[in-house]
Amino acid sequence: MAKRYNKAKYKLKPQTKKWLKLLLIVLSPILLYVCYYAYKEFKAGLIKYKAFGIYIPDHYEVHGIDVSRYQQIINWKSVKDMNIEGVSIDFAFLKATQGTQTIDLQYFQNRIRARKADVPVGAYHFFVASKDPVQQADIFSKVVQIKRGDLPPVVDIEKEYHQSSVKIRKNLKTWLRLIERRYKVKPIIYTNVDFYKNHLEGYFESYPVWIAHYTKLREPNINKAWTFWQLSEEATVNGIKGKVDFNVFNGSKEEFEELKIK
């Protein structure tokens, strides 16, 4: 008579069960976030516009946007695929940090998703003139990792915070020096026409500038060749809910490629 063997039932050890429950508790919020993000990204992909909704000068070859957490979750594939009469999104500047402590948490997903959609990206820091520039450079350096094909880092300086022009320039110079040392490339200075003329003109001639100027009748009126022009904050772009800043690059597509990190 053949022998019958009882199959041993495998039981998890109490300690193993405890760790599995703990792992499930830890992972549940992450899984929920991933599902939520995927759903919101899908929904953003359904956002379509018939046009960019703004006046765009026709003699620029390269166009782009800049975004922060205020644009919420973006469907970058939809952004990349939008093309209206030959105008498409060729780059995106992403807010990364502000002051000495604030990190734009949407930056990380924007960076990953935009790169995946083949949209060249750059990161910017919102500069608080009253805060320690060394600490501001430090937080940016810890958050932002630049890779080949990215655009140079940007400092957004547009508010005085009750500081004198001398103090503003001194602190900005420190930030620029530290960031240039860290990334081996000259950062870009973003500001508006009035702030540039009142505080920066004649002091940062070796740095590229990105000027915000929303008068469609003429280009930024500054005594320096500008690299980027933010011409509107009212653009509509596929994959983005609401309005977004729109920019042009002052040069050819070949010159734009030269600007990228090598």
GROMACS .gro file of C-alpha atoms in nm:
model
  262
    1MET     CA    1   0.000   0.000   0.000
    2ALA     CA    2   0.148   0.338  -0.106
    3LYS     CA    3   0.237   0.576   0.170
    4ARG     CA    4   0.051   0.904   0.185
    5TYR     CA    5   0.236   1.215   0.286
    6ASN     CA    6   0.054   1.505   0.441
    7LYS     CA    7   0.154   1.834   0.288
    8ALA     CA    8   0.298   2.057   0.550
    9LYS     CA    9   0.113   2.384   0.578
   10TYR     CA   10   0.349   2.678   0.573
   11LYS     CA   11   0.270   2.933   0.835
   12LEU     CA   12   0.420   3.276   0.855
   13LYS     CA   13   0.603   3.350   1.169
   14PRO     CA   14   0.437   3.612   1.390
   15GLN     CA   15   0.736   3.841   1.346
   16THR     CA   16   0.710   3.809   0.964
   17LYS     CA   17   0.338   3.886   0.975
   18LYS     CA   18   0.411   4.191   1.183
   19TRP     CA   19   0.667   4.321   0.932
   20LEU     CA   20   0.436   4.254   0.635
   21LYS     CA   21   0.155   4.448   0.800
   22LEU     CA   22   0.393   4.733   0.872
   23LEU     CA   23   0.515   4.729   0.511
   24LEU     CA   24   0.156   4.743   0.386
   25ILE     CA   25   0.081   5.037   0.613
   26VAL     CA   26   0.389   5.219   0.486
   27LEU     CA   27   0.328   5.144   0.118
   28SER     CA   28  -0.046   5.215   0.112
   29PRO     CA   29  -0.013   5.598   0.098
   30ILE     CA   30   0.253   5.565  -0.171
   31LEU     CA   31   0.035   5.337  -0.383
   32LEU     CA   32  -0.261   5.568  -0.337
   33TYR     CA   33  -0.050   5.865  -0.445
   34VAL     CA   34   0.076   5.681  -0.754
   35CYS     CA   35  -0.281   5.595  -0.852
   36TYR     CA   36  -0.398   5.949  -0.782
   37TYR     CA   37  -0.112   6.100  -0.985
   38ALA     CA   38  -0.176   5.865  -1.278
   39TYR     CA   39  -0.546   5.960  -1.274
   40LYS     CA   40  -0.474   6.336  -1.259
   41GLU     CA   41  -0.212   6.306  -1.533
   42PHE     CA   42  -0.465   6.121  -1.751
   43LYS     CA   43  -0.724   6.393  -1.682
   44ALA     CA   44  -0.469   6.663  -1.771
   45GLY     CA   45  -0.411   6.486  -2.101
   46LEU     CA   46  -0.774   6.554  -2.190
   47ILE     CA   47  -0.722   6.931  -2.158
   48LYS     CA   48  -0.698   7.063  -2.515
   49TYR     CA   49  -0.694   7.419  -2.649
   50LYS     CA   50  -0.754   7.540  -3.002
   51ALA     CA   51  -0.466   7.787  -2.975
   52PHE     CA   52  -0.209   7.924  -2.732
   53GLY     CA   53  -0.450   8.209  -2.665
   54ILE     CA   54  -0.189   8.488  -2.681
   55TYR     CA   55  -0.008   8.704  -2.931
   56ILE     CA   56   0.315   8.531  -3.039
   57PRO     CA   57   0.567   8.723  -3.254
   58ASP     CA   58   0.626   8.525  -3.571
   59HIS     CA   59   1.002   8.579  -3.605
   60TYR     CA   60   1.114   8.349  -3.322
   61GLU     CA   61   1.197   7.984  -3.384
   62VAL     CA   62   1.210   7.849  -3.028
   63HIS     CA   63   0.925   7.873  -2.776
   64GLY     CA   64   0.874   7.746  -2.424
   65ILE     CA   65   0.697   7.770  -2.090
   66ASP     CA   66   0.785   7.796  -1.721
   67VAL     CA   67   0.586   7.619  -1.453
   68SER     CA   68   0.562   7.559  -1.080
   69ARG     CA   69   0.328   7.376  -0.844
   70TYR     CA   70   0.057   7.630  -0.933
   71GLN     CA   71   0.010   7.451  -1.267
   72GLN     CA   72  -0.068   7.135  -1.067
   73ILE     CA   73  -0.020   6.798  -1.238
   74ILE     CA   74   0.081   6.834  -1.603
   75ASN     CA   75   0.049   6.586  -1.888
   76TRP     CA   76   0.382   6.649  -2.055
   77LYS     CA   77   0.311   6.430  -2.357
   78SER     CA   78   0.018   6.657  -2.443
   79VAL     CA   79   0.244   6.960  -2.393
   80LYS     CA   80   0.503   6.814  -2.630
   81ASP     CA   81   0.247   6.714  -2.896
   82MET     CA   82   0.081   7.057  -2.919
   83ASN     CA   83   0.162   7.235  -3.244
   84ILE     CA   84  -0.030   7.539  -3.366
   85GLU     CA   85   0.076   7.674  -3.705
   86GLY     CA   86   0.433   7.556  -3.652
   87VAL     CA   87   0.464   7.682  -3.292
   88SER     CA   88   0.534   7.414  -3.033
   89ILE     CA   89   0.683   7.390  -2.685
   90ASP     CA   90   1.059   7.349  -2.722
   91PHE     CA   91   1.162   7.389  -2.356
   92ALA     CA   92   1.031   7.426  -2.002
   93PHE     CA   93   1.179   7.597  -1.697
   94LEU     CA   94   1.066   7.431  -1.374
   95LYS     CA   95   1.056   7.596  -1.033
   96ALA     CA   96   1.273   7.396  -0.793
   97THR     CA   97   1.333   7.604  -0.480
   98GLN     CA   98   1.262   7.935  -0.307
   99GLY     CA   99   1.451   8.117  -0.034
  100THR     CA  100   1.642   7.901   0.212
  101GLN     CA  101   1.389   7.627   0.293
  102THR     CA  102   1.113   7.595   0.033
  103ILE     CA  103   1.116   7.315  -0.222
  104ASP     CA  104   0.858   7.304  -0.499
  105LEU     CA  105   0.750   6.941  -0.458
  106GLN     CA  106   0.602   6.930  -0.807
  107TYR     CA  107   0.952   6.991  -0.946
  108PHE     CA  108   1.058   6.627  -0.919
  109GLN     CA  109   0.762   6.488  -1.112
  110ASN     CA  110   0.780   6.771  -1.366
  111ARG     CA  111   1.147   6.697  -1.426
  112ILE     CA  112   1.090   6.323  -1.473
  113ARG     CA  113   0.779   6.357  -1.689
  114ALA     CA  114   0.907   6.641  -1.907
  115ARG     CA  115   1.233   6.463  -1.981
  116LYS     CA  116   1.039   6.145  -2.062
  117ALA     CA  117   0.828   6.346  -2.308
  118ASP     CA  118   1.150   6.482  -2.463
  119VAL     CA  119   1.094   6.840  -2.349
  120PRO     CA  120   1.429   7.004  -2.259
  121VAL     CA  121   1.417   7.140  -1.904
  122GLY     CA  122   1.590   7.391  -1.682
  123ALA     CA  123   1.545   7.456  -1.309
  124TYR     CA  124   1.497   7.790  -1.138
  125HIS     CA  125   1.533   7.926  -0.787
  126PHE     CA  126   1.311   8.208  -0.659
  127PHE     CA  127   1.557   8.440  -0.487
  128VAL     CA  128   1.465   8.612  -0.162
  129ALA     CA  129   1.698   8.911  -0.136
  130SER     CA  130   1.666   8.934   0.243
  131LYS     CA  131   1.778   8.572   0.300
  132ASP     CA  132   2.129   8.426   0.321
  133PRO     CA  133   2.248   8.367  -0.041
  134VAL     CA  134   2.479   8.083   0.066
  135GLN     CA  135   2.189   7.890   0.215
  136GLN     CA  136   1.981   7.967  -0.094
  137ALA     CA  137   2.253   7.829  -0.320
  138ASP     CA  138   2.284   7.527  -0.093
  139ILE     CA  139   1.918   7.424  -0.109
  140PHE     CA  140   1.912   7.463  -0.487
  141SER     CA  141   2.228   7.255  -0.525
  142LYS     CA  142   2.085   6.977  -0.309
  143VAL     CA  143   1.759   6.958  -0.503
  144VAL     CA  144   1.864   7.013  -0.864
  145GLN     CA  145   2.059   6.755  -1.060
  146ILE     CA  146   2.158   6.874  -1.407
  147LYS     CA  147   2.222   6.633  -1.690
  148ARG     CA  148   2.336   6.661  -2.049
  149GLY     CA  149   2.075   6.835  -2.265
  150ASP     CA  150   1.932   7.043  -1.982
  151LEU     CA  151   1.927   7.422  -1.982
  152PRO     CA  152   2.146   7.624  -1.742
  153PRO     CA  153   2.014   7.697  -1.392
  154VAL     CA  154   1.812   8.015  -1.341
  155VAL     CA  155   1.777   8.262  -1.056
  156ASP     CA  156   1.442   8.442  -1.044
  157ILE     CA  157   1.496   8.782  -0.880
  158GLU     CA  158   1.210   9.030  -0.902
  159LYS     CA  159   1.141   9.161  -0.550
  160GLU     CA  160   1.344   9.392  -0.325
  161TYR     CA  161   1.222   9.259   0.012
  162HIS     CA  162   1.311   9.603   0.155
  163GLN     CA  163   1.679   9.560   0.063
  164SER     CA  164   1.902   9.826  -0.092
  165SER     CA  165   2.033   9.787  -0.446
  166VAL     CA  166   2.382   9.734  -0.306
  167LYS     CA  167   2.263   9.451  -0.079
  168ILE     CA  168   2.059   9.293  -0.358
  169ARG     CA  169   2.356   9.290  -0.594
  170LYS     CA  170   2.593   9.159  -0.328
  171ASN     CA  171   2.367   8.867  -0.234
  172LEU     CA  172   2.284   8.786  -0.594
  173LYS     CA  173   2.652   8.787  -0.687
  174THR     CA  174   2.722   8.535  -0.411
  175TRP     CA  175   2.445   8.302  -0.529
  176LEU     CA  176   2.561   8.321  -0.890
  177ARG     CA  177   2.923   8.253  -0.797
  178LEU     CA  178   2.835   7.945  -0.590
  179ILE     CA  179   2.599   7.801  -0.849
  180GLU     CA  180   2.844   7.860  -1.132
  181ARG     CA  181   3.112   7.682  -0.930
  182ARG     CA  182   2.873   7.394  -0.857
  183TYR     CA  183   2.745   7.333  -1.211
  184LYS     CA  184   3.035   7.467  -1.420
  185VAL     CA  185   2.804   7.689  -1.627
  186LYS     CA  186   2.688   8.049  -1.602
  187PRO     CA  187   2.337   8.074  -1.456
  188ILE     CA  188   2.065   8.279  -1.623
  189ILE     CA  189   1.916   8.580  -1.444
  190TYR     CA  190   1.537   8.611  -1.469
  191THR     CA  191   1.379   8.945  -1.384
  192ASN     CA  192   1.147   9.212  -1.522
  193VAL     CA  193   1.244   9.530  -1.706
  194ASP     CA  194   1.190   9.768  -1.412
  195PHE     CA  195   1.381   9.556  -1.161
  196TYR     CA  196   1.667   9.513  -1.407
  197LYS     CA  197   1.697   9.886  -1.470
  198ASN     CA  198   1.662   9.982  -1.103
  199HIS     CA  199   1.901   9.729  -0.951
  200LEU     CA  200   2.098   9.515  -1.195
  201GLU     CA  201   2.179   9.713  -1.507
  202GLY     CA  202   2.553   9.739  -1.571
  203TYR     CA  203   2.656   9.495  -1.297
  204PHE     CA  204   2.596   9.146  -1.440
  205GLU     CA  205   2.694   9.187  -1.802
  206SER     CA  206   2.855   8.844  -1.837
  207TYR     CA  207   2.536   8.660  -1.739
  208PRO     CA  208   2.252   8.572  -1.977
  209VAL     CA  209   1.923   8.742  -1.891
  210TRP     CA  210   1.564   8.628  -1.919
  211ILE     CA  211   1.328   8.926  -1.916
  212ALA     CA  212   0.960   8.935  -1.827
  213HIS     CA  213   0.787   9.199  -2.038
  214TYR     CA  214   0.420   9.166  -2.127
  215THR     CA  215   0.377   9.453  -2.374
  216LYS     CA  216   0.316   9.280  -2.706
  217LEU     CA  217   0.392   9.587  -2.916
  218ARG     CA  218   0.767   9.573  -2.852
  219GLU     CA  219   1.047   9.357  -2.718
  220PRO     CA  220   1.212   9.415  -2.375
  221ASN     CA  221   1.368   9.761  -2.369
  222ILE     CA  222   1.698   9.708  -2.186
  223ASN     CA  223   2.055   9.800  -2.274
  224LYS     CA  224   2.167   9.440  -2.301
  225ALA     CA  225   2.105   9.152  -2.537
  226TRP     CA  226   1.851   8.924  -2.372
  227THR     CA  227   1.843   8.545  -2.409
  228PHE     CA  228   1.481   8.467  -2.316
  229TRP     CA  229   1.171   8.683  -2.317
  230GLN     CA  230   0.869   8.596  -2.106
  231LEU     CA  231   0.606   8.768  -2.316
  232SER     CA  232   0.288   8.651  -2.144
  233GLU     CA  233   0.152   8.485  -1.831
  234GLU     CA  234  -0.182   8.408  -1.997
  235ALA     CA  235  -0.099   8.127  -2.241
  236THR     CA  236  -0.307   7.812  -2.278
  237VAL     CA  237  -0.116   7.490  -2.343
  238ASN     CA  238  -0.250   7.139  -2.392
  239GLY     CA  239  -0.210   6.920  -2.086
  240ILE     CA  240  -0.207   7.213  -1.842
  241LYS     CA  241  -0.510   7.332  -1.650
  242GLY     CA  242  -0.539   7.711  -1.656
  243LYS     CA  243  -0.294   7.975  -1.771
  244VAL     CA  244   0.084   7.941  -1.799
  245ASP     CA  245   0.384   8.168  -1.871
  246PHE     CA  246   0.500   8.171  -2.233
  247ASN     CA  247   0.854   8.251  -2.353
  248VAL     CA  248   1.064   8.285  -2.665
  249PHE     CA  249   1.436   8.230  -2.717
  250ASN     CA  250   1.634   8.508  -2.882
  251GLY     CA  251   1.818   8.305  -3.142
  252SER     CA  252   1.804   8.019  -3.388
  253LYS     CA  253   1.739   7.654  -3.313
  254GLU     CA  254   2.109   7.589  -3.359
  255GLU     CA  255   2.198   7.858  -3.104
  256PHE     CA  256   1.943   7.711  -2.864
  257GLU     CA  257   2.116   7.373  -2.889
  258GLU     CA  258   2.446   7.543  -2.807
  259LEU     CA  259   2.296   7.681  -2.485
  260LYS     CA  260   2.221   7.334  -2.349
  261ILE     CA  261   2.447   7.158  -2.100
  262LYS     CA  262   2.707   6.947  -2.280
   0.00000   0.00000   0.00000
